[in-house]
Coordinates of C-alpha atoms and ligand atoms in Angstrom, one line a residue:
X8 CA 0.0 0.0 0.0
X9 CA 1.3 3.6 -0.5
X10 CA 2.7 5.5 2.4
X11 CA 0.8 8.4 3.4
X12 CA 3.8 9.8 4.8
X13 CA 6.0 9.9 1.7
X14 CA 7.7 13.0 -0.9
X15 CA 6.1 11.9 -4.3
X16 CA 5.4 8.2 -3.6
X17 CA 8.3 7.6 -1.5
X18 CA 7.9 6.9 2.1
X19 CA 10.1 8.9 4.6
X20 CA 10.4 6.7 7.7
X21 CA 12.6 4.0 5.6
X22 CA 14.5 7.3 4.3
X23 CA 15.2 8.5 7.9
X24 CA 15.9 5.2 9.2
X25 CA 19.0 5.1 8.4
X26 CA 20.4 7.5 11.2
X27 CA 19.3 5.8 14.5
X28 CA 20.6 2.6 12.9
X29 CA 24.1 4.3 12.0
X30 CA 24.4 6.3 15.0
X31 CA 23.6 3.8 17.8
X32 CA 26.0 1.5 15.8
X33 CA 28.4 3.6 15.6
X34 CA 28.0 4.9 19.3
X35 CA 28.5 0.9 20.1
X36 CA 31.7 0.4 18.7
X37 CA 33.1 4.0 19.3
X38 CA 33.0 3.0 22.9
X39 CA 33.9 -0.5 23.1
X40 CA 37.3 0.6 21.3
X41 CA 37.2 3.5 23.4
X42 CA 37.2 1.5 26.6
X43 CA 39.9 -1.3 25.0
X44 CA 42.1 1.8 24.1
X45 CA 41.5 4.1 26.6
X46 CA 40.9 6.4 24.2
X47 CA 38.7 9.9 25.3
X48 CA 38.1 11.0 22.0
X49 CA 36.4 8.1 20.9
X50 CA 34.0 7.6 23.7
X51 CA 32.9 11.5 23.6
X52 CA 31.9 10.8 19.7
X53 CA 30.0 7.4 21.2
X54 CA 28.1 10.1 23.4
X55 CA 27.9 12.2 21.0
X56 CA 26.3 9.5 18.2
X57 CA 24.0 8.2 21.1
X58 CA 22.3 11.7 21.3
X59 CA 22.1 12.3 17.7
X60 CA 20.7 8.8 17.6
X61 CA 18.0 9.4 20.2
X62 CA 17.2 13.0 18.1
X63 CA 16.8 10.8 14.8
X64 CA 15.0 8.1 16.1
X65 CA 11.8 10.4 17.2
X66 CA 11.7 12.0 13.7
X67 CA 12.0 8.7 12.1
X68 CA 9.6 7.4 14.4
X69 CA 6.3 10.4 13.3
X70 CA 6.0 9.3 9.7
X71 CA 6.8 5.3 10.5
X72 CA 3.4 5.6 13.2
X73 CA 1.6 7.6 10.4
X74 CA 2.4 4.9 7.9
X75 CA 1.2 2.5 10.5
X76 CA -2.2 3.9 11.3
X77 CA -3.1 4.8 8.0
X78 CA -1.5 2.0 5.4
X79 CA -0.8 -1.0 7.4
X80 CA -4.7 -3.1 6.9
X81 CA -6.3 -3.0 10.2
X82 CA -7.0 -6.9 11.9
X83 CA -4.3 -7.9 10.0
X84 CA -0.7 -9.9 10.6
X85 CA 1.4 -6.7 9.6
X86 CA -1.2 -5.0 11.9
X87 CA 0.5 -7.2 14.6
X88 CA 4.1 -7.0 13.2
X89 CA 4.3 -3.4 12.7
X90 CA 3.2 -2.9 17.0
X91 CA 6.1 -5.6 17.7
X92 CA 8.6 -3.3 15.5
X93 CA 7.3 -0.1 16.7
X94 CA 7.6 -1.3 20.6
X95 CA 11.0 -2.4 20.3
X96 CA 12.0 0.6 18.7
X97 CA 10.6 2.3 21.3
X98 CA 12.0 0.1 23.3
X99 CA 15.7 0.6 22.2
X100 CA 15.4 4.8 22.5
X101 CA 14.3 4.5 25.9
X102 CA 17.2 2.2 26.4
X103 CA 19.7 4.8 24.7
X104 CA 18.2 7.5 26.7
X105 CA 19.0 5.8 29.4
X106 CA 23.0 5.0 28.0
X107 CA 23.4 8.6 27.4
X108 CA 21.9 9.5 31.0
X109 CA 24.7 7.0 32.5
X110 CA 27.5 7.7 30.5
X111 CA 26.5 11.5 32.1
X112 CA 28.3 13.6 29.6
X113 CA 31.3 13.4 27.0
X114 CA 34.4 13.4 28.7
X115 CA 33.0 10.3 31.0
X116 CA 34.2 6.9 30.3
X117 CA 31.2 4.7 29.7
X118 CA 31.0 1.5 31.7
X119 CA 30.7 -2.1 31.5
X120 CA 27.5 -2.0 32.2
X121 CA 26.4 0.7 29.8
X122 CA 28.8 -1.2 26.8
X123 CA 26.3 -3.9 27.9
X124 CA 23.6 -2.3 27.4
X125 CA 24.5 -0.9 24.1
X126 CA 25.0 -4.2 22.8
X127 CA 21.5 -5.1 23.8
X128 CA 20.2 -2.1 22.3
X129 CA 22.1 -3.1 19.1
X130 CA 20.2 -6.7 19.4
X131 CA 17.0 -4.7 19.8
X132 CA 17.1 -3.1 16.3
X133 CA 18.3 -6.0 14.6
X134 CA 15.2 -8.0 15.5
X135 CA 13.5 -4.9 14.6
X136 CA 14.9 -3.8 11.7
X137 CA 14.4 -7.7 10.4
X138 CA 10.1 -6.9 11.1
X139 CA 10.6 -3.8 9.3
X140 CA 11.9 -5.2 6.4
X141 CA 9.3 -8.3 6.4
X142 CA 6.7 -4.9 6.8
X143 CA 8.2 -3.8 3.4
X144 CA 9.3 -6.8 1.3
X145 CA 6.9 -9.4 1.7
X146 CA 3.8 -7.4 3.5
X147 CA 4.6 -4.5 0.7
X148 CA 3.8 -1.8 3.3
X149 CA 4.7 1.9 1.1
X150 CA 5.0 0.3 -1.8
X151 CA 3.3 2.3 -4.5
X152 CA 1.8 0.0 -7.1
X153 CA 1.0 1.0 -10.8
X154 CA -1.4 -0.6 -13.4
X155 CA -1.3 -1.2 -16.9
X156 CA -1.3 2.0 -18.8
X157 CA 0.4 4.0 -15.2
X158 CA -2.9 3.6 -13.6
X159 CA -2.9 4.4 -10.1
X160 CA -4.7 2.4 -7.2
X161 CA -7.5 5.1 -6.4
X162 CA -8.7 5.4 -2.7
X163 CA -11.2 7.7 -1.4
X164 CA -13.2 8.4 1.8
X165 CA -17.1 8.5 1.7
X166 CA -19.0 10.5 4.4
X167 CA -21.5 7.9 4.2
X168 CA -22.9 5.0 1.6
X169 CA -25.4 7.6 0.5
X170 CA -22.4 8.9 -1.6
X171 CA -21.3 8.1 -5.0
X172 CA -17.9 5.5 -4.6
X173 CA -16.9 6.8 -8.4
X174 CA -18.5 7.3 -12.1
X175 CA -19.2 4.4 -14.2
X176 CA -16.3 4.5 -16.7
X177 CA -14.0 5.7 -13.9
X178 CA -12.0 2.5 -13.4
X179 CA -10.3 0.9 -16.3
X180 CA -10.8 -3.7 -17.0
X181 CA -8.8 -4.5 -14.1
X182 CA -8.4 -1.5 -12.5
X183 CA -9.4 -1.2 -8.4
X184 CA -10.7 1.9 -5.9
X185 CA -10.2 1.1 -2.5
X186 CA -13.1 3.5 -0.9
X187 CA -13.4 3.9 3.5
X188 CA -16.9 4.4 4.2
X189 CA -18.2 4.0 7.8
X190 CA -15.2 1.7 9.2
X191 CA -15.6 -1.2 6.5
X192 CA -12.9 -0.7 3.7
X193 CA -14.7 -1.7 0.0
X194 CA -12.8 -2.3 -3.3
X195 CA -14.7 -1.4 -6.5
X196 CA -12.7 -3.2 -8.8
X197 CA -13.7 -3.7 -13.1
X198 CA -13.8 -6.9 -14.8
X199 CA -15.2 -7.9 -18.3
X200 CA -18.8 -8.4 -16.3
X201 CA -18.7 -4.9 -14.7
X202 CA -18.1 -3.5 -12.0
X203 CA -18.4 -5.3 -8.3
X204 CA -17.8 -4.1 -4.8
X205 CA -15.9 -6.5 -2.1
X206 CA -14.2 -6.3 1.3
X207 CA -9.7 -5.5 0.9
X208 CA -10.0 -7.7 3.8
X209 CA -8.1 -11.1 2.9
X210 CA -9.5 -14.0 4.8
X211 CA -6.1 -15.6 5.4
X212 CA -4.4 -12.9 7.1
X213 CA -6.0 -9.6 6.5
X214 CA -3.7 -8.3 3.2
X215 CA -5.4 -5.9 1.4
X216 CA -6.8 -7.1 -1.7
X217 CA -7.2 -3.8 -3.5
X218 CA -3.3 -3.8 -3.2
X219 CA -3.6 -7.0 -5.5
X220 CA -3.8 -8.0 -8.9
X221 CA -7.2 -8.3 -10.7
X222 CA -7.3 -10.5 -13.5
X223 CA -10.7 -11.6 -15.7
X224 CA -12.8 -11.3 -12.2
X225 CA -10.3 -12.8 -9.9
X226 CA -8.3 -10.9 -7.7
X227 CA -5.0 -12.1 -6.0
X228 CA -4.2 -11.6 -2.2
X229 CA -0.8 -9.8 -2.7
X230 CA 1.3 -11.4 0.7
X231 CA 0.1 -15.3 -0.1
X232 CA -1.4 -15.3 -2.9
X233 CA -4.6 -16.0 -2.5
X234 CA -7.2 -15.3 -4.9
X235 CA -10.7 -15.0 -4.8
X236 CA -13.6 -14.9 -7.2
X237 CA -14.9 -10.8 -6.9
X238 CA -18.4 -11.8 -8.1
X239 CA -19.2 -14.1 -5.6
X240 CA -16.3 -14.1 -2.8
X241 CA -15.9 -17.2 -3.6
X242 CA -12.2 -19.0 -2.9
X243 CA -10.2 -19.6 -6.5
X244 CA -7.2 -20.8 -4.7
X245 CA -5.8 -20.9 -0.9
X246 CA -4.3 -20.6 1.7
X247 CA -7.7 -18.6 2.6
X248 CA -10.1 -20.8 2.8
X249 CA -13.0 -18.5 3.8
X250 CA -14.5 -16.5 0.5
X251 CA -14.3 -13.0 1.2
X252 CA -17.5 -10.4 1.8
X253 CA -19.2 -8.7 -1.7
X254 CA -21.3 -5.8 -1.8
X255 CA -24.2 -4.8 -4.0
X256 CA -23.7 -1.9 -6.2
X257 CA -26.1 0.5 -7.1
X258 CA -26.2 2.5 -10.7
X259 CA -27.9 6.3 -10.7
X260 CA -27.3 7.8 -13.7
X261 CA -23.3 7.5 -14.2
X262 CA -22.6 7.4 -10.4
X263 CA -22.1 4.1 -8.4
X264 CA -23.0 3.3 -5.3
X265 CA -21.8 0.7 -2.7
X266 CA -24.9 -0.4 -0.9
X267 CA -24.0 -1.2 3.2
X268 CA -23.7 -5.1 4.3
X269 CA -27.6 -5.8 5.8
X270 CA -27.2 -7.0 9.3
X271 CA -27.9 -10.6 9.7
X272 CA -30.7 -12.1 11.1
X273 CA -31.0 -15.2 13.2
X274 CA -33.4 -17.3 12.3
X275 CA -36.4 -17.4 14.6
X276 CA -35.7 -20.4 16.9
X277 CA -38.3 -22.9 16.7
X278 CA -40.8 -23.3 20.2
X279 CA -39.5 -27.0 22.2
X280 CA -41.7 -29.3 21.5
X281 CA -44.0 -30.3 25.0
X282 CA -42.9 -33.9 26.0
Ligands
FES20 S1 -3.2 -12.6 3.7 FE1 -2.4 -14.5 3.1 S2 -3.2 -14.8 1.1 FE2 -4.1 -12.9 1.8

């Protein structure tokens, strides 16, 4: 899915990244050869690269929790995996907070104790830094897809499902518009029968759909490939094994409109028979 927090298409937090990672590294081994060589002026730059760390981490941090709250597909697996890799980021500035509040200043030789807890802190955003590329390579988290002809995936926001989703020859054979409308996230997607409205949610593990492919009329789960048959929800091929929700479309003139899911009813239970 396309960041949200990006400069034309291309997502800042992996841009800024790169500084906590170098700088807390760097503060690590500026220290431990400081300690081995008894060396002042390499443990003042390992204060100094913890700070700037710390500084780089909360600005790297803003458009990584945007991404998170507004890309990353709600109820899903990357839902999970992106908390994990925010909390042990979190996690690991807290901890270099703490380093820098030991250490007490630049011309103080760190301890054991705070070389030990660099190295843990180094641990820390290895194991995160492995979820955050998982978020990006295989759950494709800010990656901005294109279609045939440069199409674009279109997203809008309804007020409410009284409000036209898009015009009738708005989407291109294959094309999909991931709308949010009243907490539910619907894809309107064209095949060679039309146009049909579904749930992004993936039944496997919550990938979003619209960020799929849509061939003939069915669409393809991008994490596990999935796919799913956008007429009837129906499952084409697993791992999901649960069809996905569809929703009925409504044409006015040349707008379309997604009608809401009707609540469903129990069926009446039937009075016990007297004995
Ligand atoms: S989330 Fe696994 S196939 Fe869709």
């Amino acid at each position: 899915m396309r960041s949200t927090a990006a400069i034309k298409s291309h997502p800042i937090h992996p841009m800024l990244v790169a500084f906590p990672i170098g700088l807390w590294v760097m503060a690590f081994i500026f220290n431990v050869l400081g300690a081995m060589q008894n060396n002042s002026g390499l443990w003042a730059a390992g204060f100094y690269c913890t700070i700037a760390g710390c500084v780089s981490a909360v600005l790297a941090a803003l458009p990584g929790a945007i991404d998170w709250l507004t890309v990353v597909p709600p109820n899903s697996s990357a839902k999970n995996r992106g908390a994990i890799h925010g909390g042990l980021n979190s996690l690991a500035l807290l901890l270099f907070i703490y380093i820098a509040y030991r250490q007490g200043g630049a011309a103080n030789e760190p301890d054991n104790l705070t070389l030990l807890l660099m190295g843990l802190g180094v641990v820390l955003l290895g194991i995160s830094g492995w979820l955050g590329g998982t978020l990006v390579y295989r759950n494709q988290i800010g990656v901005d897809h294109r279609y045939a002809g440069a199409g674009k995936l279109k997203e809008r926001s309804l007020d409410n499902w009284n409000r036209p989703v898009c015009n009738q020859s708005e989407l291109a054979d294959g094309q999909m518009l991931l709308a949010k409308v009243d907490g539910e996230r619907v894809v309107v997607g064209r095949c060679p029968e039309g146009l049909f409205a579904f749930s992004d949610h993936c039944t496997h593990r919550g990938g979003p759909l619209s960020d799929g492919a849509l061939v003939d009329c069915t669409v393809q789960c991008p994490w596990h490939g999935s796919q799913f048959d956008i007429r009837t929800g129906r499952v084409v091929a697993g791992p999901a094994e649960e069809k996905i929700e569809i929703y009925a479309i409504e044409t006015r003139g040349n707008e379309v409109y997604i009608k809401p899911k009707q609540p469903k009813v129990s069926a009446p239970k039937e009075p016990k028979k007297a004995a």
